[in-house]
Short mmCIF file of C-alpha atoms in Angstrom, two decimals:
data_model
loop_
_atom_site.label_atom_id
_atom_site.label_comp_id
_atom_site.label_asym_id
_atom_site.label_seq_id
_atom_site.Cartn_x
_atom_site.Cartn_y
_atom_site.Cartn_z
CA UNK A 778 1.44 -40.51 -27.13
CA UNK A 779 -0.86 -40.94 -24.13
CA UNK A 780 2.15 -41.71 -21.90
CA UNK A 781 3.94 -38.57 -23.13
CA UNK A 782 0.92 -36.38 -22.43
CA UNK A 783 0.56 -37.92 -18.97
CA UNK A 784 4.24 -37.29 -18.20
CA UNK A 785 3.97 -33.63 -19.27
CA UNK A 786 0.88 -33.20 -17.10
CA UNK A 787 2.67 -34.61 -14.05
CA UNK A 788 5.67 -32.34 -14.62
CA UNK A 789 3.38 -29.30 -14.89
CA UNK A 790 1.64 -30.19 -11.64
CA UNK A 791 4.79 -30.96 -9.68
CA UNK A 792 6.96 -28.14 -11.04
CA UNK A 793 4.89 -24.97 -11.56
CA UNK A 794 6.72 -21.95 -12.94
CA UNK A 795 5.57 -19.68 -10.11
CA UNK A 796 4.22 -19.95 -6.61
CA UNK A 797 2.37 -17.49 -4.41
CA UNK A 798 3.28 -16.69 -0.81
CA UNK A 799 0.74 -14.84 1.34
CA UNK A 800 2.08 -12.68 4.18
CA UNK A 801 -0.08 -11.17 6.90
CA UNK A 802 1.67 -7.81 7.33
CA UNK A 803 -0.56 -7.08 10.34
CA UNK A 804 -0.78 -9.96 12.81
CA UNK A 805 -4.03 -8.72 14.35
CA UNK A 806 -2.47 -8.35 17.80
CA UNK A 807 0.28 -5.73 17.83
CA UNK A 808 2.61 -3.68 15.63
CA UNK A 809 5.83 -5.50 16.53
CA UNK A 810 6.65 -6.13 12.86
CA UNK A 811 6.41 -2.44 11.88
CA UNK A 812 8.70 0.58 12.20
CA UNK A 813 7.59 4.20 12.61
CA UNK A 814 8.43 7.69 11.35
CA UNK A 815 6.88 10.85 12.82
CA UNK A 816 7.40 14.50 11.95
CA UNK A 817 7.60 15.28 15.68
CA UNK A 818 10.16 13.00 17.27
CA UNK A 819 9.02 14.08 20.74
CA UNK A 820 5.79 12.10 20.24
CA UNK A 821 5.92 8.39 21.08
CA UNK A 822 4.84 6.13 18.20
CA UNK A 823 2.45 4.22 20.48
CA UNK A 824 0.49 7.43 21.01
CA UNK A 825 -0.19 7.61 17.26
CA UNK A 826 -0.22 3.98 16.13
CA UNK A 827 -2.06 1.36 18.17
CA UNK A 828 -4.18 -1.80 17.95
CA UNK A 829 -7.73 -1.94 19.31
CA UNK A 830 -10.00 -4.96 18.99
CA UNK A 831 -7.79 -6.45 16.29
CA UNK A 832 -7.76 -3.27 14.19
CA UNK A 833 -4.97 -0.74 13.59
CA UNK A 834 -5.89 2.77 14.73
CA UNK A 835 -3.82 5.70 13.47
CA UNK A 836 -4.55 9.08 15.04
CA UNK A 837 -3.58 11.25 12.07
CA UNK A 838 -1.46 13.71 14.04
CA UNK A 839 1.41 14.33 13.87
CA UNK A 840 2.23 13.47 10.25
CA UNK A 841 4.16 10.26 9.73
CA UNK A 842 3.72 6.62 8.84
CA UNK A 843 4.28 3.07 9.98
CA UNK A 844 6.24 0.87 7.59
CA UNK A 845 7.22 -2.74 7.10
CA UNK A 846 10.56 -3.98 8.36
CA UNK A 847 11.14 -5.77 5.06
CA UNK A 848 11.18 -4.46 1.49
CA UNK A 849 8.97 -6.08 -1.15
CA UNK A 850 8.64 -6.30 -4.91
CA UNK A 851 6.22 -8.05 -7.28
CA UNK A 852 3.18 -8.46 -5.05
CA UNK A 853 -0.52 -7.94 -4.61
CA UNK A 854 -1.30 -5.84 -1.54
CA UNK A 855 -4.78 -5.84 0.00
CA UNK A 856 -5.71 -3.30 2.68
CA UNK A 857 -9.06 -2.43 4.24
CA UNK A 858 -9.69 0.97 5.81
CA UNK A 859 -12.51 2.97 7.39
CA UNK A 860 -13.02 6.31 9.11
CA UNK A 861 -14.08 6.03 12.78
CA UNK A 862 -15.22 9.65 13.15
CA UNK A 863 -15.17 11.66 9.92
CA UNK A 864 -13.69 11.05 6.47
CA UNK A 865 -10.35 12.84 6.36
CA UNK A 866 -6.95 11.97 4.90
CA UNK A 867 -4.42 9.14 4.82
CA UNK A 868 -2.60 6.97 2.32
CA UNK A 869 -0.80 3.74 1.54
CA UNK A 870 2.90 4.21 0.74
CA UNK A 871 4.48 1.95 -1.88
CA UNK A 872 8.05 1.30 -3.00
CA UNK A 873 9.56 3.49 -0.27
CA UNK A 874 13.23 3.77 -1.21
CA UNK A 875 14.44 4.95 2.20
CA UNK A 876 12.23 5.39 5.26
CA UNK A 877 13.66 8.42 7.01
CA UNK A 878 11.25 11.38 6.83
CA UNK A 879 7.46 11.92 6.88
CA UNK A 880 7.32 12.15 3.07
CA UNK A 881 9.93 9.68 1.76
CA UNK A 882 10.81 8.90 -1.82
CA UNK A 883 7.93 6.63 -2.75
CA UNK A 884 4.48 6.47 -4.29
CA UNK A 885 1.35 7.10 -2.25
CA UNK A 886 -1.95 5.48 -3.06
CA UNK A 887 -4.15 8.31 -1.85
CA UNK A 888 -6.94 7.47 0.60
CA UNK A 889 -8.10 11.04 1.15
CA UNK A 890 -11.91 11.08 1.15
CA UNK A 891 -13.14 11.55 -2.41
CA UNK A 892 -9.68 10.94 -3.92
CA UNK A 893 -8.94 7.33 -3.04
CA UNK A 894 -6.95 5.87 -5.92
CA UNK A 895 -4.96 8.98 -6.86
CA UNK A 896 -1.22 8.34 -7.08
CA UNK A 897 0.94 10.92 -5.31
CA UNK A 898 4.66 11.25 -6.05
CA UNK A 899 6.49 11.72 -2.74
CA UNK A 900 10.03 12.88 -2.03
CA UNK A 901 11.10 13.33 -5.65
CA UNK A 902 9.69 10.00 -6.82
CA UNK A 903 8.52 9.74 -10.41
CA UNK A 904 6.12 7.79 -12.59
CA UNK A 905 6.34 7.49 -16.37
CA UNK A 906 2.75 8.72 -16.65
CA UNK A 907 3.44 12.04 -14.93
CA UNK A 908 3.79 14.97 -17.32
CA UNK A 909 5.15 18.01 -15.53
CA UNK A 910 3.46 21.28 -16.43
CA UNK A 911 5.47 24.36 -17.29
CA UNK A 912 7.22 25.92 -14.33
CA UNK A 913 8.43 24.50 -11.05
CA UNK A 914 7.64 20.91 -10.15
CA UNK A 915 4.90 20.67 -7.48
CA UNK A 916 5.94 19.43 -4.08
CA UNK A 917 3.54 16.48 -4.42
CA UNK A 918 2.66 15.76 -8.07
CA UNK A 919 -0.56 13.80 -8.53
CA UNK A 920 -1.79 11.38 -11.17
CA UNK A 921 -5.54 11.51 -10.68
CA UNK A 922 -7.70 8.42 -10.50
CA UNK A 923 -9.30 7.34 -13.76
CA UNK A 924 -12.95 7.20 -12.69
CA UNK A 925 -15.38 8.77 -10.25
CA UNK A 926 -14.93 7.87 -6.60
CA UNK A 927 -15.68 4.24 -5.78
CA UNK A 928 -15.45 4.79 -2.02
CA UNK A 929 -18.09 3.61 0.42
CA UNK A 930 -20.05 5.83 2.82
CA UNK A 931 -18.61 6.91 6.17
CA UNK A 932 -18.48 4.05 8.66
CA UNK A 933 -18.19 1.26 6.08
CA UNK A 934 -15.01 -0.62 5.28
CA UNK A 935 -13.25 0.10 1.97
CA UNK A 936 -10.74 -2.15 0.26
CA UNK A 937 -7.68 -1.22 -1.75
CA UNK A 938 -6.10 -3.88 -3.94
CA UNK A 939 -2.74 -2.81 -5.32
CA UNK A 940 -0.69 -4.84 -7.78
CA UNK A 941 3.03 -4.08 -8.06
CA UNK A 942 4.99 -5.90 -10.76
CA UNK A 943 8.38 -4.81 -12.06
CA UNK A 944 7.69 -1.30 -10.75
CA UNK A 945 4.26 -1.05 -12.41
CA UNK A 946 1.54 -0.11 -9.92
CA UNK A 947 -2.13 -0.91 -10.57
CA UNK A 948 -4.74 0.32 -8.08
CA UNK A 949 -8.26 -1.01 -7.48
CA UNK A 950 -10.58 0.66 -4.95
CA UNK A 951 -13.51 -1.55 -3.91
CA UNK A 952 -13.02 -3.61 -7.06
CA UNK A 953 -12.91 -0.61 -9.42
CA UNK A 954 -9.74 -0.08 -11.47
CA UNK A 955 -8.71 3.48 -10.60
CA UNK A 956 -5.09 4.04 -11.56
CA UNK A 957 -1.83 2.78 -13.02
CA UNK A 958 1.75 4.03 -12.99
CA UNK A 959 5.26 2.83 -13.87
CA UNK A 960 8.08 3.48 -11.41
CA UNK A 961 11.81 2.99 -12.01
CA UNK A 962 12.14 1.77 -8.42
CA UNK A 963 10.96 -1.84 -8.26
CA UNK A 964 11.42 -2.72 -4.59
CA UNK A 965 10.76 -0.91 -1.31
CA UNK A 966 8.98 -0.67 2.00
CA UNK A 967 5.20 -0.46 2.41
CA UNK A 968 3.68 2.15 4.73
CA UNK A 969 0.37 3.29 6.25
CA UNK A 970 0.11 7.04 6.76
CA UNK A 971 -0.82 9.29 9.65
CA UNK A 972 -2.23 12.49 8.15
CA UNK A 973 -5.31 14.52 8.93
CA UNK A 974 -7.39 12.47 11.34
CA UNK A 975 -8.12 9.04 12.83
CA UNK A 976 -8.28 6.08 10.44
CA UNK A 977 -8.61 2.33 10.96
CA UNK A 978 -6.89 -0.45 9.00
CA UNK A 979 -7.39 -4.20 8.99
CA UNK A 980 -6.60 -7.27 6.86
CA UNK A 981 -3.28 -5.86 5.64
CA UNK A 982 -2.20 -8.74 3.45
CA UNK A 983 0.47 -9.23 0.80
CA UNK A 984 0.68 -12.01 -1.75
CA UNK A 985 4.21 -12.19 -3.06
CA UNK A 986 4.72 -13.86 -6.44
CA UNK A 987 7.99 -15.77 -6.41
CA UNK A 988 9.46 -16.95 -9.71
CA UNK A 989 11.51 -20.12 -9.50
#
């Protein structure tokens, strides 16, 4: 019996059912592993998206976003952000189906000051939790965050932790559970938005859960 238990323990240690792979989406040096979409194609991406002192700086104008070159599913995404001048507007795009316009089909984790943690349905995207009111569908339907704002004061770094598993999105802002939504789309690009004003990002990290 002892030998059997020992054998089972060894198997469990050597052959785990899952493994985690951490990916630094931002290398801390440049944006060579990102693509860009801007509403005004006459503006050069480097004039909107840049790296200063190991931190991503997005100007906020014109509207657009930077997005990963790879698509991802079943992951935990961690992103830190802060406002260098005044608290304005931005967002983290999730499960982007096709990156081709400033508001693609995808789900935005809102970072707008006071509303961080709202889920915004972009480009015709949908979540099971969204109940459309009578009349025409809004251009950008919103599922509001569950609790009062858990954002930090201007100048401090905030942290979003977003779990995506089988299309289900769970959002934590500075450790506070703020929202949850179920999407039919289960895989897509990840983006950081330019909208409103300057914003800084750092420690953009993804832990991908790979089932064997």
